[in-house]
Coordinates of C-alpha atoms in Angstrom, one line a residue:
M1 CA 8.7 25.7 97.5
L2 CA 6.3 24.5 94.8
S3 CA 8.8 22.0 93.4
F4 CA 9.3 20.6 96.9
I5 CA 5.5 20.1 97.3
L6 CA 5.3 18.5 93.9
S7 CA 8.1 16.1 94.7
K8 CA 6.4 15.1 97.9
F9 CA 3.1 14.7 96.1
N10 CA 4.8 12.5 93.5
L11 CA 6.3 10.3 96.3
L12 CA 2.8 10.0 97.8
I13 CA 1.4 8.9 94.4
L14 CA 4.2 6.4 94.0
A15 CA 3.7 5.0 97.5
T16 CA 0.0 4.6 97.0
A17 CA 0.6 2.9 93.6
L18 CA 3.1 0.5 95.1
F19 CA 0.7 -0.3 98.0
A20 CA -2.1 -1.0 95.5
I21 CA 0.1 -3.3 93.5
V22 CA 1.3 -5.2 96.5
A23 CA -2.2 -5.5 97.9
Y24 CA -3.5 -6.8 94.5
F25 CA -0.8 -9.5 94.3
A26 CA -1.3 -10.4 98.0
F27 CA -5.0 -11.0 97.6
G28 CA -4.4 -12.9 94.4
F29 CA -1.8 -15.1 96.1
R30 CA -4.2 -15.8 99.0
D31 CA -7.0 -16.8 96.6
T32 CA -4.5 -19.1 94.8
V33 CA -3.5 -20.7 98.1
E34 CA -7.1 -21.2 99.2
S35 CA -8.0 -22.9 95.9
V36 CA -4.9 -25.2 96.1
L37 CA -5.6 -26.2 99.7
A38 CA -9.3 -26.7 99.0
A39 CA -8.5 -28.9 96.0
Q40 CA -6.1 -31.0 98.1
Q41 CA -8.7 -31.6 100.8
A42 CA -11.4 -32.5 98.3
T43 CA -9.1 -35.0 96.5
T44 CA -8.1 -36.6 99.8
I45 CA -11.8 -37.3 100.6
T46 CA -12.6 -38.8 97.3
A47 CA -9.4 -40.8 97.2
N48 CA -10.2 -42.4 100.6
A49 CA -13.7 -43.2 99.3
S50 CA -12.3 -44.9 96.2
M51 CA -9.7 -46.9 98.1
L52 CA -12.3 -48.1 100.6
L53 CA -14.7 -49.3 97.9
S54 CA -12.0 -50.9 95.8
A55 CA -10.7 -53.0 98.7
D56 CA -11.3 -56.7 98.2
T57 CA -13.6 -57.1 101.3
L58 CA -17.3 -57.4 101.8
C59 CA -17.2 -54.8 104.6
G60 CA -15.1 -51.8 105.4
A61 CA -15.0 -48.5 107.1
T62 CA -12.8 -45.4 107.4
D63 CA -12.9 -42.4 109.6
I64 CA -12.0 -39.0 108.2
K65 CA -11.3 -36.0 110.5
L66 CA -11.3 -32.5 109.0
P67 CA -8.9 -29.8 110.2
K68 CA -10.5 -26.8 111.8
T69 CA -9.0 -24.5 109.1
L70 CA -7.1 -25.1 105.9
S71 CA -3.7 -23.4 106.0
P72 CA -0.2 -23.9 104.8
Y73 CA 2.2 -24.0 107.7
N74 CA -0.5 -22.6 110.0
V75 CA -0.5 -19.2 108.2
L76 CA -3.1 -17.7 105.8
G77 CA -5.7 -20.2 107.2
F78 CA -9.4 -20.0 106.3
S79 CA -12.6 -21.6 107.5
Y80 CA -14.6 -23.8 105.2
K81 CA -17.4 -26.3 104.8
V82 CA -17.5 -29.6 103.1
R83 CA -20.5 -30.9 101.0
L84 CA -20.6 -34.6 100.0
R85 CA -23.1 -35.7 97.3
S86 CA -23.5 -37.9 94.3
I87 CA -24.8 -37.9 90.8
P88 CA -25.9 -41.1 88.8
L89 CA -23.6 -41.6 85.9
A90 CA -23.6 -44.5 83.3
G91 CA -24.7 -47.2 85.7
K92 CA -22.4 -46.0 88.5
N93 CA -22.5 -43.1 90.9
L94 CA -20.3 -40.1 90.8
F95 CA -19.1 -39.3 94.4
I96 CA -18.4 -35.6 94.8
A97 CA -16.6 -33.7 97.5
E98 CA -17.0 -29.9 97.4
I99 CA -15.0 -27.4 99.6
M100 CA -16.9 -24.2 100.2
Q101 CA -15.6 -21.0 101.8
R102 CA -17.4 -20.7 105.1
H103 CA -17.7 -16.9 105.5
K104 CA -19.0 -16.4 101.9
Y105 CA -21.4 -19.3 102.4
I106 CA -22.8 -17.6 105.5
S107 CA -22.8 -14.0 104.0
I108 CA -24.4 -14.8 100.6
G109 CA -26.6 -17.6 101.8
S110 CA -25.6 -20.1 99.1
P111 CA -22.6 -22.3 98.5
Y112 CA -19.4 -20.7 97.2
V113 CA -17.3 -23.7 95.9
L114 CA -13.6 -23.2 96.0
A115 CA -12.8 -26.7 94.6
S116 CA -14.3 -30.1 94.1
S117 CA -13.2 -33.6 93.4
R118 CA -15.1 -36.5 91.8
R119 CA -14.7 -40.3 91.7
D120 CA -16.8 -43.0 90.0
L121 CA -18.0 -45.5 92.5
N122 CA -19.6 -48.8 91.6
A123 CA -22.0 -48.6 94.5
K124 CA -25.3 -47.3 95.7
I125 CA -24.4 -44.2 97.8
F126 CA -26.5 -43.2 100.9
F127 CA -25.9 -39.9 102.7
F128 CA -27.0 -39.0 106.2
T129 CA -27.3 -35.8 108.3
Y130 CA -27.4 -35.5 112.0
K131 CA -30.0 -33.0 113.2
D132 CA -32.1 -32.6 116.4
G133 CA -30.5 -35.7 117.9
E134 CA -31.4 -38.0 115.0
L135 CA -29.5 -39.5 112.1
C136 CA -31.6 -39.0 109.0
P137 CA -31.1 -40.1 105.3
S138 CA -30.5 -37.1 103.0
E139 CA -29.5 -36.2 99.5
E140 CA -26.1 -35.0 100.7
T141 CA -23.9 -34.7 103.8
E142 CA -22.6 -31.3 104.9
L143 CA -19.7 -30.9 107.4
D144 CA -18.8 -27.7 109.2
P145 CA -15.5 -27.9 111.3
R146 CA -16.5 -24.6 113.0
G147 CA -20.2 -25.2 113.4
A148 CA -22.4 -24.8 116.5
P149 CA -23.4 -26.0 119.1
Y150 CA -20.4 -28.2 118.2
P151 CA -18.4 -28.7 115.0
M152 CA -19.4 -31.5 112.6
D153 CA -15.8 -32.1 111.6
E154 CA -15.7 -35.9 111.2
F155 CA -17.4 -38.5 109.1
L156 CA -17.5 -42.2 108.5
L157 CA -17.4 -43.9 105.2
I158 CA -18.8 -47.4 105.3
K159 CA -18.7 -50.0 102.6
E160 CA -21.2 -53.0 102.6
T161 CA -21.7 -55.7 100.1
Y162 CA -25.3 -57.0 100.4
N163 CA -27.0 -59.5 98.1
G164 CA -24.2 -59.1 95.6
E165 CA -24.4 -55.3 95.4
N166 CA -22.1 -52.6 96.9
Y167 CA -23.5 -50.1 99.2
F168 CA -21.7 -47.0 100.4
Y169 CA -22.8 -44.9 103.4
V170 CA -21.6 -41.4 104.5
V171 CA -22.3 -40.7 108.2
P172 CA -21.4 -37.4 109.9
C173 CA -20.1 -37.1 113.5
S174 CA -17.9 -34.9 115.6
S175 CA -14.5 -35.2 117.2
Y176 CA -15.7 -33.0 120.0
H177 CA -18.2 -35.8 121.0
P178 CA -16.5 -39.1 120.2
E179 CA -19.5 -41.1 121.4
L180 CA -21.5 -39.5 118.6
C181 CA -19.6 -41.5 115.9
S182 CA -20.4 -44.8 117.6
S183 CA -24.0 -43.7 118.2
N184 CA -24.6 -42.7 114.6
L185 CA -23.0 -45.9 113.4
A186 CA -25.4 -47.9 115.6
S187 CA -28.2 -45.7 114.2
L188 CA -27.2 -46.7 110.7
G189 CA -27.3 -50.3 111.7
C190 CA -30.7 -49.8 113.1
Y191 CA -31.8 -48.0 109.9
L192 CA -30.7 -50.9 107.7
Y193 CA -32.4 -53.4 110.0
K194 CA -35.7 -51.5 109.9
K195 CA -35.5 -51.2 106.1
R196 CA -34.6 -54.8 105.4
G197 CA -35.9 -56.8 108.3
V198 CA -32.5 -58.4 108.9
E199 CA -29.4 -57.2 110.6
S200 CA -26.5 -56.0 108.5
N201 CA -23.4 -58.1 108.5
C202 CA -21.2 -55.0 108.3
V203 CA -22.9 -52.4 110.6
G204 CA -23.8 -53.3 114.1
M205 CA -26.8 -52.0 116.1
E206 CA -28.2 -51.8 119.6
E207 CA -30.6 -54.6 120.6
E208 CA -33.1 -52.0 121.7
C209 CA -33.5 -51.0 118.0
K210 CA -35.9 -53.8 117.5
T211 CA -38.4 -52.3 119.9
L212 CA -37.8 -48.6 119.6
P213 CA -40.1 -46.5 117.5
T214 CA -38.8 -45.5 114.1
P215 CA -37.7 -41.9 113.6
G216 CA -40.1 -40.1 111.2
C217 CA -37.2 -39.0 108.9
W218 CA -36.5 -42.6 108.0
G219 CA -39.6 -42.7 105.9
A220 CA -41.9 -45.7 105.2
L221 CA -40.8 -49.2 106.1
P222 CA -41.2 -52.1 103.7

């Protein structure tokens, strides 16, 4: 009887050990998959930025839509956020795309970067945020494909050559409200007009921009 109990106990220990091993490798595999997918998404963003800027044109734009989740073959998907920013480097600007795990960002209150990609851009880079109904200049642009009240899951990259210099703008919008992209693009045109006193040849604006009051977040005018 004792030997029977011991044999069953040994089987239980074996089953527990096997489960622990399988669980360990499963979680490790998931972490690897998340890192690979995050790296691919970050690289896609910076590659698009680099191709747009290197095009032999004075003006250019591209629209990038983010998937709701990152997943291989629609399994093991996870939610994420994207942060776009830049760092000055040797006369150029380093354009950086960072992919952050969304639930860890929310739970720990600070970015948890899964992967990032960087490209040298020979341009002045300007980032914008959309908050409280206004497009505002910012040090970075953050996208959340699962955000509320509606996801910010899309952004525009705009290239402009002005007075012999390259300018690069990052403007957020949402595929859930298609009119927001065109509205924010017009706001960018208005912003450039207010700052320069002349209309941009690359970014259009609404005629009423010339008479409307300037949003406080745009800062002092020249």
